[in-house]
XYZ file of C-alpha atoms in Angstrom:
493
model
C 23.394 68.495 -11.243
C 23.437 64.518 -8.203
C 25.786 62.233 -9.772
C 25.767 63.240 -13.200
C 28.497 64.919 -14.802
C 29.202 67.118 -17.699
C 29.780 65.445 -20.662
C 29.248 62.435 -19.727
C 28.632 60.361 -22.078
C 26.443 57.609 -23.936
C 28.449 54.090 -23.477
C 26.141 54.076 -27.371
C 27.540 57.140 -28.991
C 31.439 55.248 -27.691
C 30.190 51.392 -29.311
C 29.642 53.807 -32.028
C 32.847 55.160 -32.401
C 34.755 51.862 -31.622
C 32.295 50.008 -34.776
C 33.122 52.825 -37.292
C 37.431 52.637 -36.415
C 37.118 48.863 -36.540
C 38.416 47.090 -39.278
C 36.663 45.198 -42.063
C 35.093 41.553 -40.985
C 33.617 38.983 -44.054
C 32.947 35.793 -43.309
C 30.054 33.178 -45.167
C 26.152 34.077 -43.828
C 24.428 30.950 -45.180
C 25.046 27.465 -44.057
C 28.331 25.229 -44.659
C 26.736 22.509 -47.301
C 26.497 22.345 -50.658
C 23.925 23.555 -52.041
C 22.304 26.581 -55.195
C 23.229 29.609 -53.127
C 25.794 30.686 -50.588
C 25.836 34.419 -49.265
C 28.949 36.120 -48.545
C 28.415 38.921 -46.350
C 30.563 42.534 -46.383
C 31.270 44.782 -43.606
C 33.404 48.000 -42.553
C 34.949 50.714 -43.984
C 37.043 48.833 -46.655
C 34.064 47.837 -48.146
C 33.570 49.137 -51.635
C 37.513 48.898 -52.694
C 37.012 45.426 -51.074
C 34.507 45.168 -53.553
C 35.938 46.589 -56.289
C 38.742 44.642 -56.011
C 36.844 41.168 -56.513
C 35.074 42.139 -59.722
C 37.612 43.611 -60.812
C 37.251 47.115 -60.989
C 38.901 49.969 -59.605
C 36.040 52.688 -60.857
C 33.516 50.822 -60.000
C 29.966 52.595 -58.283
C 27.553 49.667 -57.973
C 23.718 51.765 -56.748
C 22.734 51.224 -53.873
C 20.581 47.194 -52.699
C 20.271 46.929 -56.743
C 21.114 43.517 -57.287
C 24.141 43.091 -60.168
C 25.031 40.317 -62.532
C 28.780 40.290 -62.032
C 31.740 37.858 -62.308
C 34.121 37.442 -59.516
C 37.491 37.575 -59.380
C 40.796 36.788 -57.230
C 42.383 39.363 -57.010
C 45.854 37.527 -57.048
C 46.138 35.506 -59.640
C 42.989 37.189 -61.019
C 41.688 34.715 -62.162
C 38.000 34.404 -62.194
C 35.724 32.853 -59.568
C 32.317 32.518 -60.373
C 29.494 34.747 -61.993
C 27.338 35.982 -59.575
C 24.726 38.364 -57.807
C 26.851 41.642 -56.165
C 24.089 44.572 -53.641
C 26.019 47.487 -51.924
C 24.690 48.713 -48.966
C 26.316 52.064 -47.945
C 26.029 53.030 -43.909
C 24.399 53.428 -41.857
C 21.100 51.897 -44.218
C 22.290 48.586 -44.107
C 22.262 46.157 -40.928
C 25.129 47.050 -39.015
C 25.057 50.216 -39.897
C 28.100 50.191 -41.209
C 28.683 50.016 -45.782
C 28.379 46.751 -46.477
C 28.327 44.008 -49.660
C 26.953 40.625 -49.844
C 28.604 37.899 -53.072
C 25.910 35.481 -53.333
C 28.227 32.719 -55.348
C 27.370 29.297 -56.175
C 27.072 27.275 -53.017
C 30.068 24.626 -53.556
C 32.964 24.286 -51.042
C 35.544 25.150 -53.706
C 33.550 28.400 -54.809
C 33.447 29.114 -50.699
C 36.998 28.484 -50.624
C 37.531 29.988 -53.015
C 35.354 33.729 -51.978
C 36.950 34.124 -49.357
C 40.433 33.782 -49.981
C 40.261 36.342 -52.176
C 38.466 38.558 -49.918
C 42.154 37.461 -47.637
C 43.942 39.163 -49.533
C 42.804 42.796 -49.702
C 44.249 44.699 -47.594
C 42.372 45.607 -44.642
C 39.970 42.640 -43.976
C 40.369 40.401 -41.593
C 37.369 36.593 -41.176
C 34.638 38.128 -38.513
C 33.312 36.394 -35.622
C 30.895 34.595 -34.339
C 28.247 36.959 -34.541
C 30.218 40.013 -35.109
C 27.750 41.067 -37.658
C 24.375 41.217 -34.884
C 28.178 42.653 -32.686
C 27.768 45.466 -34.451
C 24.967 46.648 -35.616
C 24.239 46.618 -31.950
C 27.095 48.546 -30.994
C 25.418 50.649 -34.768
C 22.839 51.139 -32.246
C 20.648 49.159 -35.419
C 19.098 46.985 -32.396
C 19.609 46.863 -28.899
C 19.705 43.651 -26.657
C 16.149 42.117 -26.865
C 16.423 42.147 -30.748
C 20.262 41.053 -30.435
C 18.890 38.100 -28.250
C 15.567 37.767 -30.739
C 16.952 37.137 -34.040
C 19.266 33.896 -32.196
C 15.946 32.574 -30.504
C 14.709 33.161 -34.575
C 18.393 31.118 -36.189
C 17.227 28.180 -33.494
C 13.421 28.222 -33.676
C 12.591 24.383 -34.316
C 8.444 24.890 -34.070
C 6.131 27.117 -35.374
C 5.285 28.701 -32.622
C 8.499 29.563 -31.935
C 9.928 31.164 -34.698
C 6.624 33.730 -34.426
C 8.185 34.826 -30.461
C 11.463 34.539 -31.999
C 10.229 36.795 -34.952
C 8.030 39.695 -32.945
C 11.377 39.974 -30.671
C 13.417 40.102 -33.102
C 11.288 43.247 -34.563
C 11.638 45.595 -31.548
C 8.553 44.568 -30.019
C 9.892 44.284 -26.031
C 12.662 46.196 -27.112
C 9.337 49.335 -28.162
C 7.353 47.768 -24.654
C 10.782 47.911 -22.392
C 11.497 51.807 -24.287
C 8.492 53.081 -23.314
C 8.906 52.038 -19.899
C 13.015 53.306 -20.056
C 11.812 56.884 -20.591
C 9.065 57.455 -18.373
C 11.655 56.611 -15.749
C 13.838 58.508 -17.419
C 11.362 61.162 -17.515
C 10.377 60.575 -13.137
C 14.028 61.301 -12.926
C 14.496 64.300 -14.974
C 12.078 65.556 -12.881
C 12.691 64.659 -9.295
C 16.496 66.517 -10.312
C 14.744 69.339 -11.639
C 12.943 69.492 -8.767
C 15.933 69.179 -6.467
C 18.644 71.519 -8.081
C 16.596 74.309 -9.346
C 12.925 73.877 -7.433
C 13.600 77.682 -5.486
C 15.344 79.302 -8.308
C 12.701 78.438 -10.981
C 10.313 78.213 -8.689
C 8.998 74.623 -11.074
C 5.602 73.924 -8.434
C 6.061 70.838 -6.365
C 3.141 69.466 -7.447
C 5.631 67.633 -10.047
C 6.613 65.163 -7.076
C 3.523 64.227 -7.018
C 3.096 63.733 -10.424
C 5.549 61.998 -10.347
C 4.683 59.529 -7.341
C 1.271 59.170 -9.717
C 2.944 57.740 -13.229
C 6.411 55.468 -10.970
C 3.058 53.507 -9.110
C 1.474 53.503 -13.320
C 5.053 52.414 -14.556
C 4.542 49.206 -11.709
C 1.307 48.538 -12.209
C 2.396 48.150 -15.752
C 5.441 45.761 -14.957
C 3.647 44.048 -12.362
C 1.416 42.849 -15.448
C 4.267 42.326 -17.922
C 5.534 40.060 -15.230
C 2.802 38.000 -14.131
C 2.679 36.037 -17.621
C 3.390 32.198 -16.274
C 6.612 32.491 -17.385
C 4.690 31.566 -21.231
C 7.588 33.057 -23.564
C 10.572 31.342 -21.869
C 8.934 27.795 -21.971
C 7.854 28.696 -25.608
C 11.161 30.402 -26.252
C 13.162 26.771 -24.547
C 10.086 23.931 -24.634
C 8.236 22.545 -22.188
C 9.059 20.601 -19.960
C 6.778 17.486 -19.469
C 7.351 14.465 -17.249
C 5.766 11.220 -18.072
C 5.397 9.467 -14.385
C 4.526 6.204 -12.531
C 4.261 3.041 -11.622
C 6.719 -0.098 -12.603
C 5.609 -1.151 -15.749
C 3.114 1.401 -16.783
C 3.615 1.852 -20.298
C 5.916 5.333 -19.813
C 8.098 4.659 -22.147
C 5.591 2.587 -24.978
C 3.933 6.522 -24.424
C 7.292 8.262 -25.308
C 8.242 6.094 -28.470
C 4.207 6.934 -30.034
C 4.419 10.564 -29.153
C 7.667 10.780 -30.594
C 6.468 8.590 -32.860
C 10.308 6.124 -33.248
C 11.771 3.374 -30.754
C 13.301 6.206 -28.278
C 13.380 4.387 -24.518
C 13.292 0.036 -24.688
C 10.396 -1.664 -23.689
C 9.555 -5.123 -21.945
C 7.301 -6.982 -19.777
C 10.265 -6.853 -16.405
C 9.971 -4.335 -14.195
C 11.837 -0.701 -14.348
C 13.912 -1.363 -17.191
C 14.159 1.806 -17.587
C 16.871 3.853 -14.953
C 17.893 6.334 -16.313
C 15.809 9.566 -17.540
C 15.055 9.375 -21.359
C 14.982 12.830 -22.730
C 14.032 13.704 -26.124
C 12.899 17.405 -27.987
C 9.588 17.291 -29.852
C 7.943 19.704 -32.484
C 4.282 18.914 -30.895
C 1.867 20.920 -33.071
C 4.081 24.215 -32.804
C 4.879 23.567 -30.017
C 8.305 23.058 -28.479
C 8.446 20.381 -26.191
C 10.604 17.911 -23.610
C 9.055 14.890 -22.834
C 11.438 12.743 -19.965
C 10.591 8.983 -19.250
C 11.329 7.761 -15.917
C 12.134 5.218 -14.246
C 9.094 3.915 -12.390
C 8.242 4.760 -8.696
C 7.735 2.096 -5.903
C 8.002 1.509 -2.581
C 9.728 -2.177 -2.109
C 12.322 -2.098 -3.347
C 16.321 -2.437 -1.994
C 18.356 -2.405 -6.074
C 20.958 -0.321 -5.727
C 20.011 1.163 -8.874
C 16.791 1.242 -9.020
C 16.533 3.480 -5.935
C 18.942 6.254 -7.973
C 16.394 5.896 -10.569
C 14.141 6.250 -8.872
C 15.575 9.801 -7.109
C 16.805 11.028 -10.989
C 12.932 10.284 -11.831
C 11.392 13.082 -8.596
C 14.743 16.000 -9.316
C 13.019 16.119 -12.937
C 9.350 16.039 -11.423
C 10.428 18.825 -9.838
C 12.373 20.471 -12.349
C 8.776 20.245 -15.100
C 6.220 21.931 -16.295
C 4.251 19.335 -17.371
C 3.661 16.449 -16.091
C 1.498 13.429 -17.245
C 1.001 10.764 -14.764
C -0.022 6.528 -16.123
C -1.727 5.217 -14.136
C -3.554 1.681 -15.124
C -6.849 2.179 -16.203
C -8.077 -0.508 -13.941
C -6.859 1.042 -11.552
C -9.247 3.689 -12.274
C -13.039 2.504 -13.550
C -13.800 1.867 -10.364
C -14.132 5.555 -9.911
C -17.915 7.033 -10.422
C -17.721 10.404 -10.554
C -15.312 13.138 -11.194
C -15.015 14.808 -7.504
C -12.724 11.926 -6.373
C -10.379 11.840 -9.207
C -8.386 14.035 -7.260
C -8.064 12.368 -3.635
C -7.036 9.556 -5.827
C -4.655 11.042 -7.515
C -3.548 12.319 -3.735
C -3.242 8.263 -2.970
C -1.305 7.719 -6.139
C 1.363 10.181 -5.509
C 1.408 8.914 -2.032
C 2.037 5.562 -3.358
C 4.897 6.050 -5.469
C 6.501 8.725 -2.542
C 5.943 11.412 -4.142
C 5.969 14.573 -2.214
C 3.149 16.390 -3.010
C 4.528 19.417 -2.654
C 7.149 18.369 -5.635
C 4.193 18.483 -8.018
C 2.536 22.199 -6.525
C 2.076 24.439 -9.186
C 2.690 22.151 -12.230
C -0.418 21.116 -14.530
C -0.951 17.441 -13.696
C -2.472 15.296 -16.234
C -3.989 11.944 -15.425
C -3.275 9.260 -17.963
C -5.351 5.928 -17.778
C -2.994 3.782 -19.701
C -3.856 0.139 -21.393
C -7.957 0.194 -22.224
C -7.675 -2.447 -24.271
C -7.869 -4.120 -21.592
C -11.724 -3.191 -20.356
C -14.576 -4.050 -21.905
C -16.872 -2.140 -23.486
C -18.656 -1.438 -20.405
C -15.565 -0.778 -17.827
C -14.638 1.723 -20.842
C -17.669 3.232 -20.630
C -17.541 3.889 -17.425
C -13.885 5.414 -17.266
C -14.781 7.609 -20.885
C -17.332 9.771 -18.440
C -14.528 10.710 -15.521
C -13.526 14.352 -17.822
C -10.640 14.284 -15.773
C -9.330 10.957 -16.309
C -7.548 11.022 -20.931
C -8.181 7.210 -21.580
C -5.348 5.878 -24.275
C -4.421 2.836 -25.445
C -1.128 2.597 -26.665
C -1.525 -0.784 -27.896
C -4.272 0.252 -30.241
C -2.892 3.804 -31.516
C -6.740 5.085 -32.238
C -7.170 5.538 -29.152
C -4.677 8.719 -29.009
C -6.818 11.269 -30.750
C -8.371 12.814 -28.347
C -5.226 12.712 -25.978
C -3.277 14.224 -28.196
C -6.135 16.741 -28.722
C -5.827 17.434 -25.523
C -2.429 17.630 -24.903
C -2.395 19.881 -27.610
C -4.655 22.366 -25.640
C -3.280 22.257 -21.938
C 0.534 23.415 -24.146
C -1.303 25.907 -26.470
C -2.384 27.162 -22.556
C 0.780 27.125 -21.204
C 2.705 28.435 -23.563
C 0.022 30.544 -24.888
C 0.378 32.128 -28.049
C 3.005 35.368 -29.631
C 1.014 38.470 -29.911
C 2.692 41.457 -31.084
C 0.492 43.755 -28.330
C 1.441 41.610 -25.190
C 4.781 40.077 -26.107
C 6.571 37.840 -23.446
C 8.622 37.677 -21.214
C 11.697 35.273 -23.097
C 14.816 35.282 -20.738
C 15.387 34.752 -17.177
C 17.984 37.229 -18.031
C 14.926 39.905 -18.694
C 12.747 38.971 -15.407
C 15.235 39.077 -13.338
C 16.253 42.771 -13.723
C 12.268 43.516 -14.564
C 11.413 42.786 -10.930
C 15.002 44.320 -9.538
C 13.081 48.004 -11.316
C 10.287 47.226 -9.040
C 11.538 46.087 -5.867
C 13.702 50.049 -6.582
C 10.228 51.892 -7.418
C 9.852 50.223 -3.962
C 11.882 52.573 -1.771
C 11.860 55.337 -4.177
C 7.840 54.872 -2.914
C 8.575 54.090 0.609
C 11.221 56.160 1.177
C 9.813 59.630 -0.129
C 8.370 61.342 3.446
C 9.032 65.072 3.829
C 8.426 65.341 6.934
C 10.623 62.249 8.013
C 12.725 62.036 4.951
C 14.032 65.376 3.439
C 16.916 64.353 1.787
C 16.172 63.866 -1.763
C 18.896 62.723 -3.051
C 19.429 59.528 -1.558
C 15.834 58.043 -3.087
C 16.899 59.813 -5.715
C 19.767 57.337 -7.077
C 17.310 54.303 -5.752
C 14.570 55.962 -8.715
C 17.855 55.875 -11.292
C 19.117 52.035 -10.604
C 14.885 51.718 -11.449
C 16.138 52.983 -15.436
C 19.720 51.167 -15.081
C 17.753 48.360 -14.742
C 15.465 48.562 -17.719
C 19.105 49.824 -19.630
C 20.729 46.294 -18.840
C 17.679 44.750 -19.909
C 18.171 46.559 -23.567
C 21.674 47.546 -24.013
C 21.182 50.754 -23.434
C 23.713 52.806 -20.700
C 22.894 56.966 -20.577
C 23.077 59.502 -18.420
C 22.605 62.775 -20.508
C 19.377 61.447 -21.570
C 18.348 62.693 -17.799
C 19.983 65.599 -18.923
C 17.620 66.208 -22.102
C 14.760 65.816 -20.313
C 15.261 67.767 -17.715
C 16.144 71.281 -20.617
C 13.605 70.561 -21.958
C 10.155 69.806 -20.556
C 12.268 72.245 -18.302
C 13.496 75.204 -20.366
C 16.716 75.995 -17.942
C 19.325 78.711 -18.372
C 16.480 79.998 -21.676
């Protein structure tokens, strides 16, 4: 069979053998701070030996997944270290897939140090390297790469929306979706291999190629739909880059301080106070936001430092996801209807020497500051314009409408994590899925029996589409294709 050889081993098989032949590892799994309870984890073939050494009972046989209140001893000195809970998780029904146990002890630094020293005195044990427990779970087939990365995101989640998305990914929402596509592509590749190698001998109908093409188009359609998510998952994972821009002394730094509820940027009456980019991550309504305060933009300046600050502001603008365009309320009260707002924005950007194409494809919100300087009649006139958000940094009572609108825009940008529609959270996934589509397109384009009778090269493109999915999940195998061939066509029976 083309490019498939007898005895080809799954990389996962090699990984499992590697993991199971490794030594036993141990480490503190809870935080490195003083706390009520700390958890020390052990995993590997010598786990039961370590467990018995710590409880000072060579014949001890704990039941699986039950908590025992035990005294823990140092194997060398025989002195008691602490009294805590012991849990035993025999493989493969454990996080790593290996024999594992946990010691839950009091969280003082002295107890933790003594427990780690005690485990180090047991033959066959060594301290775990960073991430090694999760790595063994991956090698043992307990997690795929998307679940591993979801677990890392869950550990680092800072907002509620990030937690929801990371939890869905760590529990297999993306893994199930990608594995479904992988299996469908493997089936297509298997049917094509069978058609190439056995069609004449086994009288396999040529209609299988037509069905194969239909299935490939269906998979392609699903992947394209998955890719057209406006980068919602990535924005939620990394934070929505929100840049505050405008003319000098329009209130950009005051707005940043007000949004973050603390003094981050220096605020003075002197124009050009902010020269560099000031960034801060903020949990805004459960969504992660990276706010950026920038230098005031204007054309008429000869100050080289201010010019450098403006160049950095434009570079920051180019990398942003959401633009808060700040303007003095006095400059927009002359607008009388919503249709005039887009033209005002274009003119204002031109006044700030910002190329319009720098803002293309980005969400832009015009914000009118210093409304406390307006008369009641002027404010009502401004308030009628639905495309402008009026605020006053000196009178925060004007802020609730602005804050509600900003939260709504963040929700639209990031979306709501859902198990039935998991989103792409990593640029690596997006790149591999785009390459997968390219390989499918090449196959669909090149397969023309009248002009292109040699299917072997086109079949290689189809196998490449499978490998793109496997690079996302960490599965690398050719045996899966052989399994489907024998299952679907029963060749050789």
